[in-house]
One Martini backbone bead per residue (centre of mass of N, CA, C, O) as a GRO file, in nm:
protein
  393
    1MET     BB    1  -2.204   0.754   2.020
    2PRO     BB    2  -2.049   0.652   1.766
    3ILE     BB    3  -1.766   0.647   1.598
    4ASN     BB    4  -1.639   0.893   1.356
    5PRO     BB    5  -1.372   0.894   1.122
    6SER     BB    6  -1.465   1.192   0.995
    7ILE     BB    7  -1.397   1.302   1.280
    8ASN     BB    8  -1.232   1.480   1.478
    9GLY     BB    9  -1.082   1.271   1.737
   10TRP     BB   10  -1.126   0.954   1.696
   11ILE     BB   11  -0.864   0.817   1.807
   12VAL     BB   12  -0.889   0.894   2.101
   13LYS     BB   13  -1.164   0.759   2.141
   14TYR     BB   14  -1.075   0.478   2.066
   15PHE     BB   15  -0.853   0.438   2.292
   16SER     BB   16  -1.071   0.476   2.530
   17ASN     BB   17  -1.263   0.226   2.362
   18LYS     BB   18  -1.134  -0.029   2.196
   19GLN     BB   19  -1.283  -0.288   2.284
   20ALA     BB   20  -1.560  -0.220   2.138
   21TYR     BB   21  -1.383  -0.195   1.841
   22GLN     BB   22  -1.277  -0.484   1.818
   23ILE     BB   23  -1.217  -0.676   1.533
   24PHE     BB   24  -0.974  -0.830   1.649
   25ASP     BB   25  -0.854  -1.110   1.795
   26LEU     BB   26  -0.623  -1.095   2.066
   27ASP     BB   27  -0.585  -1.416   2.149
   28LYS     BB   28  -0.502  -1.581   1.878
   29SER     BB   29  -0.699  -1.822   1.791
   30ILE     BB   30  -0.693  -1.654   1.524
   31PRO     BB   31  -0.535  -1.568   1.274
   32ILE     BB   32  -0.511  -1.258   1.143
   33GLU     BB   33  -0.524  -1.340   0.835
   34LEU     BB   34  -0.808  -1.481   0.872
   35GLN     BB   35  -0.964  -1.235   0.976
   36ILE     BB   36  -0.922  -1.059   0.730
   37ARG     BB   37  -1.069  -1.252   0.540
   38LYS     BB   38  -1.349  -1.277   0.682
   39ILE     BB   39  -1.427  -0.956   0.650
   40GLY     BB   40  -1.297  -0.892   0.336
   41LEU     BB   41  -1.040  -0.711   0.312
   42SER     BB   42  -0.860  -0.897   0.109
   43TYR     BB   43  -1.104  -0.823  -0.119
   44GLY     BB   44  -1.205  -0.503  -0.065
   45ILE     BB   45  -1.451  -0.589   0.143
   46ILE     BB   46  -1.639  -0.489   0.415
   47ASN     BB   47  -1.823  -0.696   0.629
   48ILE     BB   48  -2.036  -0.583   0.868
   49ALA     BB   49  -2.153  -0.863   0.972
   50ASN     BB   50  -1.839  -0.934   1.089
   51LEU     BB   51  -1.879  -0.724   1.303
   52PRO     BB   52  -1.928  -0.568   1.565
   53ASN     BB   53  -2.219  -0.436   1.692
   54ILE     BB   54  -2.136  -0.129   1.693
   55PHE     BB   55  -2.133  -0.121   1.364
   56GLN     BB   56  -2.461  -0.146   1.337
   57THR     BB   57  -2.552   0.155   1.460
   58PHE     BB   58  -2.371   0.288   1.218
   59LYS     BB   59  -2.335   0.421   0.915
   60LEU     BB   60  -2.060   0.317   0.721
   61THR     BB   61  -1.812   0.348   0.525
   62GLN     BB   62  -1.550   0.197   0.380
   63GLU     BB   63  -1.349   0.409   0.475
   64GLU     BB   64  -1.425   0.405   0.779
   65LEU     BB   65  -1.373   0.104   0.821
   66ALA     BB   66  -1.078   0.109   0.726
   67LYS     BB   67  -0.963   0.282   0.952
   68PHE     BB   68  -1.009   0.081   1.174
   69CYS     BB   69  -0.857  -0.161   1.052
   70PHE     BB   70  -0.573  -0.027   0.998
   71LEU     BB   71  -0.512   0.066   1.279
   72GLN     BB   72  -0.525  -0.221   1.407
   73LEU     BB   73  -0.312  -0.356   1.226
   74LEU     BB   74  -0.076  -0.172   1.293
   75GLU     BB   75  -0.090  -0.230   1.597
   76ASN     BB   76  -0.050  -0.535   1.580
   77VAL     BB   77   0.230  -0.530   1.450
   78HIS     BB   78   0.370  -0.359   1.665
   79ASN     BB   79   0.307  -0.538   1.924
   80LYS     BB   80   0.450  -0.794   1.810
   81LEU     BB   81   0.746  -0.643   1.759
   82CYS     BB   82   0.686  -0.431   2.020
   83VAL     BB   83   0.715  -0.516   2.313
   84ASN     BB   84   0.582  -0.316   2.564
   85SER     BB   85   0.461  -0.083   2.430
   86GLU     BB   86   0.335   0.222   2.386
   87GLN     BB   87   0.097   0.409   2.242
   88ASN     BB   88   0.281   0.654   2.158
   89GLU     BB   89   0.490   0.473   2.010
   90PHE     BB   90   0.306   0.382   1.787
   91VAL     BB   91   0.232   0.658   1.668
   92GLU     BB   92   0.527   0.744   1.610
   93SER     BB   93   0.595   0.504   1.423
   94ILE     BB   94   0.384   0.561   1.201
   95ILE     BB   95   0.475   0.844   1.127
   96ALA     BB   96   0.765   0.767   1.049
   97TYR     BB   97   0.682   0.574   0.823
   98TYR     BB   98   0.515   0.786   0.647
   99GLU     BB   99   0.755   0.982   0.600
  100LEU     BB  100   0.885   0.767   0.391
  101ILE     BB  101   0.635   0.781   0.179
  102ILE     BB  102   0.546   1.076   0.205
  103PRO     BB  103   0.580   1.350   0.036
  104LYS     BB  104   0.721   1.682   0.104
  105LYS     BB  105   0.541   1.891  -0.036
  106ASN     BB  106   0.420   2.204  -0.155
  107THR     BB  107   0.127   2.128  -0.014
  108LEU     BB  108  -0.152   2.046   0.143
  109PHE     BB  109  -0.003   1.780   0.272
  110SER     BB  110   0.238   1.911   0.433
  111THR     BB  111   0.056   1.988   0.689
  112PHE     BB  112   0.030   1.711   0.826
  113PHE     BB  113   0.333   1.727   0.958
  114ASP     BB  114   0.269   2.004   1.128
  115GLU     BB  115   0.114   1.866   1.327
  116LYS     BB  116   0.141   1.843   1.672
  117ASN     BB  117  -0.072   1.635   1.703
  118PRO     BB  118  -0.033   1.298   1.663
  119TYR     BB  119  -0.335   1.211   1.627
  120SER     BB  120  -0.408   1.415   1.408
  121ARG     BB  121  -0.189   1.326   1.213
  122LEU     BB  122  -0.289   1.035   1.177
  123GLU     BB  123  -0.564   1.101   1.062
  124LYS     BB  124  -0.456   1.248   0.809
  125ILE     BB  125  -0.297   1.014   0.694
  126LEU     BB  126  -0.531   0.813   0.653
  127SER     BB  127  -0.687   0.999   0.465
  128LEU     BB  128  -0.469   1.037   0.252
  129ARG     BB  129  -0.428   0.743   0.162
  130TRP     BB  130  -0.708   0.710   0.047
  131LYS     BB  131  -0.715   0.962  -0.146
  132GLU     BB  132  -0.455   0.907  -0.300
  133HIS     BB  133  -0.557   0.643  -0.424
  134PHE     BB  134  -0.841   0.729  -0.531
  135PHE     BB  135  -0.682   0.971  -0.723
  136SER     BB  136  -0.489   0.772  -0.866
  137GLN     BB  137  -0.388   0.709  -1.183
  138SER     BB  138  -0.195   0.445  -1.129
  139LYS     BB  139  -0.388   0.286  -0.888
  140ASN     BB  140  -0.680   0.341  -0.953
  141ASN     BB  141  -1.036   0.218  -0.965
  142ASN     BB  142  -1.147   0.128  -0.679
  143THR     BB  143  -1.220   0.042  -0.355
  144ILE     BB  144  -1.089  -0.233  -0.373
  145LEU     BB  145  -0.805  -0.154  -0.465
  146ASN     BB  146  -0.765   0.059  -0.250
  147MET     BB  147  -0.764  -0.138  -0.002
  148LEU     BB  148  -0.524  -0.315  -0.100
  149LEU     BB  149  -0.316  -0.085  -0.089
  150LEU     BB  150  -0.342  -0.051   0.221
  151TYR     BB  151  -0.247  -0.334   0.290
  152ILE     BB  152   0.044  -0.280   0.194
  153ASP     BB  153   0.114  -0.091   0.425
  154VAL     BB  154   0.117  -0.316   0.639
  155LEU     BB  155   0.337  -0.495   0.509
  156ALA     BB  156   0.558  -0.271   0.507
  157TYR     BB  157   0.561  -0.227   0.813
  158GLU     BB  158   0.652  -0.509   0.887
  159ALA     BB  159   0.921  -0.501   0.724
  160TYR     BB  160   1.035  -0.250   0.866
  161LEU     BB  161   1.043  -0.376   1.160
  162THR     BB  162   1.193  -0.646   1.096
  163ASN     BB  163   1.421  -0.547   0.839
  164ASN     BB  164   1.442  -0.248   0.751
  165ILE     BB  165   1.266  -0.193   0.508
  166GLU     BB  166   1.210   0.010   0.261
  167PRO     BB  167   0.893   0.111   0.203
  168LYS     BB  168   0.897   0.200  -0.098
  169VAL     BB  169   1.026  -0.056  -0.210
  170TYR     BB  170   0.818  -0.264  -0.100
  171THR     BB  171   0.566  -0.140  -0.221
  172THR     BB  172   0.657  -0.160  -0.514
  173TYR     BB  173   0.694  -0.464  -0.517
  174LEU     BB  174   0.397  -0.546  -0.450
  175ILE     BB  175   0.258  -0.393  -0.679
  176GLU     BB  176   0.410  -0.542  -0.909
  177LYS     BB  177   0.305  -0.822  -0.833
  178ALA     BB  178   0.008  -0.753  -0.875
  179ILE     BB  179   0.034  -0.666  -1.172
  180GLU     BB  180   0.143  -0.934  -1.276
  181ILE     BB  181  -0.117  -1.089  -1.213
  182LEU     BB  182  -0.311  -0.921  -1.385
  183ILE     BB  183  -0.171  -0.973  -1.655
  184LYS     BB  184  -0.198  -1.284  -1.656
  185PHE     BB  185  -0.502  -1.291  -1.656
  186LYS     BB  186  -0.539  -1.137  -1.929
  187GLU     BB  187  -0.351  -1.320  -2.108
  188GLU     BB  188  -0.522  -1.592  -2.055
  189LYS     BB  189  -0.742  -1.463  -2.191
  190ARG     BB  190  -0.985  -1.612  -2.423
  191PRO     BB  191  -1.039  -1.371  -2.584
  192ASN     BB  192  -0.918  -1.057  -2.636
  193SER     BB  193  -1.013  -0.763  -2.584
  194GLU     BB  194  -0.962  -0.439  -2.641
  195GLN     BB  195  -0.969  -0.369  -2.339
  196ASP     BB  196  -0.758  -0.576  -2.247
  197ILE     BB  197  -0.523  -0.468  -2.412
  198HIS     BB  198  -0.520  -0.187  -2.285
  199LEU     BB  199  -0.480  -0.288  -1.993
  200ILE     BB  200  -0.209  -0.428  -2.030
  201LEU     BB  201  -0.057  -0.176  -2.124
  202PHE     BB  202  -0.120  -0.006  -1.877
  203LEU     BB  203   0.013  -0.195  -1.662
  204LYS     BB  204   0.303  -0.202  -1.787
  205LYS     BB  205   0.354   0.107  -1.735
  206LEU     BB  206   0.365   0.073  -1.409
  207THR     BB  207   0.626  -0.058  -1.445
  208SER     BB  208   0.951  -0.099  -1.381
  209ASP     BB  209   1.305  -0.136  -1.473
  210GLU     BB  210   1.372  -0.231  -1.208
  211ASP     BB  211   1.529  -0.441  -0.979
  212LEU     BB  212   1.301  -0.622  -0.738
  213ASN     BB  213   1.474  -0.914  -0.656
  214ASP     BB  214   1.554  -0.888  -0.378
  215PRO     BB  215   1.571  -1.113  -0.122
  216ILE     BB  216   1.468  -0.920   0.111
  217LEU     BB  217   1.172  -0.895  -0.018
  218TYR     BB  218   1.122  -1.198   0.086
  219HIS     BB  219   0.929  -1.161   0.322
  220ASP     BB  220   0.841  -1.350   0.589
  221SER     BB  221   0.476  -1.382   0.568
  222ASN     BB  222   0.146  -1.445   0.629
  223LEU     BB  223   0.025  -1.186   0.523
  224ARG     BB  224   0.156  -1.199   0.242
  225LEU     BB  225   0.058  -1.476   0.156
  226ASN     BB  226  -0.251  -1.411   0.176
  227PHE     BB  227  -0.256  -1.174  -0.012
  228ILE     BB  228  -0.182  -1.327  -0.272
  229ILE     BB  229  -0.406  -1.537  -0.265
  230ASP     BB  230  -0.652  -1.342  -0.246
  231PHE     BB  231  -0.582  -1.186  -0.504
  232ILE     BB  232  -0.623  -1.424  -0.696
  233ILE     BB  233  -0.911  -1.508  -0.621
  234CYS     BB  234  -1.063  -1.233  -0.676
  235ASN     BB  235  -0.957  -1.239  -0.984
  236SER     BB  236  -1.126  -1.513  -1.062
  237TRP     BB  237  -1.372  -1.347  -1.098
  238ASP     BB  238  -1.663  -1.367  -1.307
  239ASN     BB  239  -1.917  -1.130  -1.349
  240GLU     BB  240  -2.065  -1.245  -1.605
  241ILE     BB  241  -2.076  -1.575  -1.521
  242LYS     BB  242  -2.060  -1.626  -1.214
  243THR     BB  243  -1.743  -1.730  -1.167
  244LEU     BB  244  -1.470  -1.926  -1.089
  245VAL     BB  245  -1.134  -1.884  -1.246
  246ILE     BB  246  -0.885  -2.078  -1.191
  247PRO     BB  247  -0.567  -2.081  -1.234
  248LYS     BB  248  -0.284  -2.217  -1.341
  249ALA     BB  249   0.011  -2.323  -1.164
  250ILE     BB  250   0.230  -2.319  -1.402
  251ASN     BB  251   0.239  -2.037  -1.348
  252GLU     BB  252   0.445  -1.844  -1.165
  253ALA     BB  253   0.226  -1.639  -1.053
  254PHE     BB  254   0.052  -1.924  -0.949
  255SER     BB  255   0.228  -2.130  -0.770
  256ILE     BB  256   0.094  -2.093  -0.486
  257LEU     BB  257  -0.153  -2.283  -0.539
  258LYS     BB  258   0.023  -2.549  -0.506
  259GLU     BB  259   0.173  -2.487  -0.225
  260GLU     BB  260  -0.134  -2.376  -0.089
  261LYS     BB  261  -0.403  -2.553  -0.088
  262GLU     BB  262  -0.548  -2.509   0.184
  263ASN     BB  263  -0.543  -2.198   0.175
  264VAL     BB  264  -0.695  -2.171  -0.093
  265ASN     BB  265  -0.959  -2.312  -0.006
  266GLU     BB  266  -1.021  -2.110   0.219
  267SER     BB  267  -1.041  -1.863   0.032
  268ILE     BB  268  -1.267  -1.960  -0.152
  269ASN     BB  269  -1.486  -2.002   0.069
  270THR     BB  270  -1.479  -1.708   0.176
  271PHE     BB  271  -1.537  -1.562  -0.092
  272LYS     BB  272  -1.817  -1.691  -0.142
  273LYS     BB  273  -1.952  -1.553   0.101
  274LEU     BB  274  -1.910  -1.267  -0.001
  275LEU     BB  275  -2.067  -1.298  -0.266
  276GLU     BB  276  -2.339  -1.350  -0.133
  277ALA     BB  277  -2.346  -1.068   0.012
  278GLN     BB  278  -2.315  -0.936  -0.302
  279ASN     BB  279  -2.491  -1.088  -0.511
  280LEU     BB  280  -2.262  -1.165  -0.721
  281ASP     BB  281  -2.117  -0.862  -0.706
  282TYR     BB  282  -1.785  -0.843  -0.852
  283SER     BB  283  -1.535  -0.583  -0.922
  284PHE     BB  284  -1.208  -0.521  -0.957
  285TYR     BB  285  -1.149  -0.443  -1.277
  286LYS     BB  286  -1.304  -0.233  -1.512
  287SER     BB  287  -1.100   0.002  -1.625
  288THR     BB  288  -0.887   0.258  -1.779
  289ASN     BB  289  -1.087   0.486  -1.698
  290LEU     BB  290  -1.068   0.712  -1.458
  291LEU     BB  291  -1.316   0.898  -1.473
  292ASN     BB  292  -1.535   0.680  -1.501
  293ASN     BB  293  -1.465   0.534  -1.239
  294ILE     BB  294  -1.506   0.756  -1.035
  295VAL     BB  295  -1.801   0.810  -1.102
  296THR     BB  296  -1.918   0.523  -1.083
  297ASN     BB  297  -1.791   0.463  -0.780
  298SER     BB  298  -1.910   0.753  -0.644
  299THR     BB  299  -2.215   0.804  -0.651
  300SER     BB  300  -2.310   0.657  -0.389
  301TYR     BB  301  -2.115   0.813  -0.204
  302ILE     BB  302  -2.223   1.094  -0.253
  303GLU     BB  303  -2.513   1.042  -0.166
  304PHE     BB  304  -2.442   0.960   0.120
  305LEU     BB  305  -2.299   1.225   0.215
  306LEU     BB  306  -2.525   1.426   0.148
  307THR     BB  307  -2.743   1.297   0.324
  308ARG     BB  308  -2.584   1.307   0.600
  309ASN     BB  309  -2.541   1.642   0.532
  310LYS     BB  310  -2.810   1.789   0.466
  311THR     BB  311  -2.871   2.006   0.682
  312ARG     BB  312  -2.601   2.163   0.657
  313LEU     BB  313  -2.608   2.217   0.354
  314ILE     BB  314  -2.872   2.376   0.338
  315LYS     BB  315  -2.786   2.600   0.529
  316GLU     BB  316  -2.556   2.703   0.343
  317LEU     BB  317  -2.723   2.752   0.083
  318GLN     BB  318  -2.942   2.957   0.212
  319LYS     BB  319  -2.734   3.199   0.236
  320ASN     BB  320  -2.762   3.179  -0.092
  321THR     BB  321  -2.991   3.309  -0.303
  322GLN     BB  322  -2.856   3.287  -0.579
  323LEU     BB  323  -2.796   2.984  -0.574
  324MET     BB  324  -3.086   2.884  -0.528
  325LYS     BB  325  -3.199   3.002  -0.790
  326LEU     BB  326  -3.011   2.842  -0.986
  327LEU     BB  327  -3.088   2.558  -0.892
  328ALA     BB  328  -3.382   2.581  -0.969
  329GLU     BB  329  -3.338   2.651  -1.278
  330SER     BB  330  -3.163   2.389  -1.352
  331THR     BB  331  -3.428   2.192  -1.362
  332TYR     BB  332  -3.559   2.367  -1.645
  333ARG     BB  333  -3.273   2.490  -1.736
  334ASP     BB  334  -3.007   2.615  -1.904
  335LEU     BB  335  -2.717   2.726  -1.814
  336ASN     BB  336  -2.489   2.942  -1.844
  337ASP     BB  337  -2.156   2.978  -1.813
  338GLU     BB  338  -2.164   3.188  -1.583
  339GLU     BB  339  -2.365   3.033  -1.400
  340LYS     BB  340  -2.204   2.772  -1.371
  341LYS     BB  341  -1.958   2.902  -1.236
  342MET     BB  342  -2.112   3.012  -0.993
  343VAL     BB  343  -2.219   2.746  -0.883
  344LYS     BB  344  -1.949   2.608  -0.844
  345ASN     BB  345  -1.810   2.814  -0.653
  346GLN     BB  346  -2.044   2.822  -0.434
  347THR     BB  347  -2.038   2.521  -0.371
  348ILE     BB  348  -1.748   2.508  -0.272
  349ASP     BB  349  -1.793   2.698  -0.033
  350ALA     BB  350  -1.994   2.508   0.110
  351LEU     BB  351  -1.807   2.253   0.132
  352LYS     BB  352  -1.581   2.384   0.313
  353THR     BB  353  -1.773   2.374   0.584
  354ILE     BB  354  -1.762   2.046   0.532
  355PRO     BB  355  -1.553   1.798   0.608
  356SER     BB  356  -1.692   1.543   0.462
  357LEU     BB  357  -1.684   1.722   0.172
  358ALA     BB  358  -1.373   1.796   0.118
  359ILE     BB  359  -1.291   1.573  -0.088
  360PHE     BB  360  -1.391   1.751  -0.347
  361LEU     BB  361  -1.120   1.953  -0.309
  362MET     BB  362  -0.933   1.762  -0.410
  363PRO     BB  363  -0.733   1.622  -0.610
  364GLY     BB  364  -0.985   1.519  -0.850
  365GLY     BB  365  -1.265   1.586  -0.706
  366THR     BB  366  -1.392   1.800  -0.914
  367VAL     BB  367  -1.508   1.584  -1.119
  368LEU     BB  368  -1.774   1.548  -0.919
  369LEU     BB  369  -1.955   1.803  -0.931
  370PRO     BB  370  -2.180   1.723  -1.134
  371VAL     BB  371  -2.292   1.502  -0.946
  372ILE     BB  372  -2.358   1.681  -0.705
  373LEU     BB  373  -2.555   1.881  -0.857
  374LYS     BB  374  -2.772   1.658  -0.910
  375PHE     BB  375  -2.845   1.602  -0.599
  376ILE     BB  376  -2.918   1.865  -0.445
  377PRO     BB  377  -3.219   1.928  -0.524
  378SER     BB  378  -3.329   1.656  -0.379
  379LEU     BB  379  -3.250   1.774  -0.079
  380LEU     BB  380  -3.444   1.983  -0.080
  381PRO     BB  381  -3.705   2.126   0.015
  382SER     BB  382  -4.034   2.132  -0.085
  383SER     BB  383  -4.046   2.442  -0.118
  384PHE     BB  384  -3.840   2.450  -0.345
  385ASN     BB  385  -4.009   2.286  -0.554
  386GLU     BB  386  -4.251   2.478  -0.556
  387ASN     BB  387  -4.095   2.727  -0.652
  388LYS     BB  388  -3.995   2.601  -0.911
  389ALA     BB  389  -4.275   2.567  -1.039
  390ASP     BB  390  -4.357   2.863  -1.030
  391ASP     BB  391  -4.120   2.974  -1.202
  392LYS     BB  392  -4.190   2.813  -1.458
  393HIS     BB  393  -4.484   2.969  -1.476
   0.00000   0.00000   0.00000
């Protein structure tokens, strides 16, 4: 059975058979930055059709695919800069790097670094980085932006190993460069809608007043170069009129388009292929409303996880006859406040027993509980629905 990155122990299994799961060509016949572009990762969507056959045999979420990709990219950067290093040295290096980025607060996440097994610790860190971005009020919009933020982790790791650049500073620098590009896109759009104006103000609030133009931050890297180009190209897509609107290179934020014409054309052609695979439906930044975005972009993901864990979830729910009764009644009558609270708390207890669904118990995740509760009755056995009808009459 293929490796599932949502199950504990997946990294050890991956290293024991990583050749079968190798997404990127190790013989360097194609530069790694072009391979990243080809699979769609630098545009925020991993196209499974461009991955090895083993990934076609088991349906994985974008988060799970991202874990494979980013682990391999981090390993690629490490092996390129730390020649002849051992596998355990790579794992220790990544953990040390993330200890500089992730604050050790007295929270649920502080226990991640207390894990004695380094492979388990790395698994938890990768999960945390996705969820931290996914529910981050200042950085998240949807899984596309989320994945690009993780790409910045790889770029910062490269700068950290190459020039010993402090990861937090470099990460902040790249994020602010990305925000600057987003702002320029919105400011050039005429006329600006009220939503655009709010978005520009929102984005400007995310930038700091500190001077982040230290020359050392201009770390020379093909990965970084392609990241900026691909970031501009995917933001050029207008999902309403279904066309690419490439900005003019006269603006400093877009000057790279003039300097790297061949690379830009390669990015445009690759992005167009991704658009075709997405049926020309691609939205990079949808709105400034965090809650609406989380719910909108998470509904299909919730349905996917609940369906995949259907058997186990039903088993847990059926242990609680009171909860089952209230779930049945909720389909044809409004529950009172006390009943709603009971359903919520007892559903949380059920979710706690299933690791893949524990995401909804993280900070921010509970806003999705109403969506979860809408799906649960449809997952229950037909006998449940028959009883529901009987109770109604």
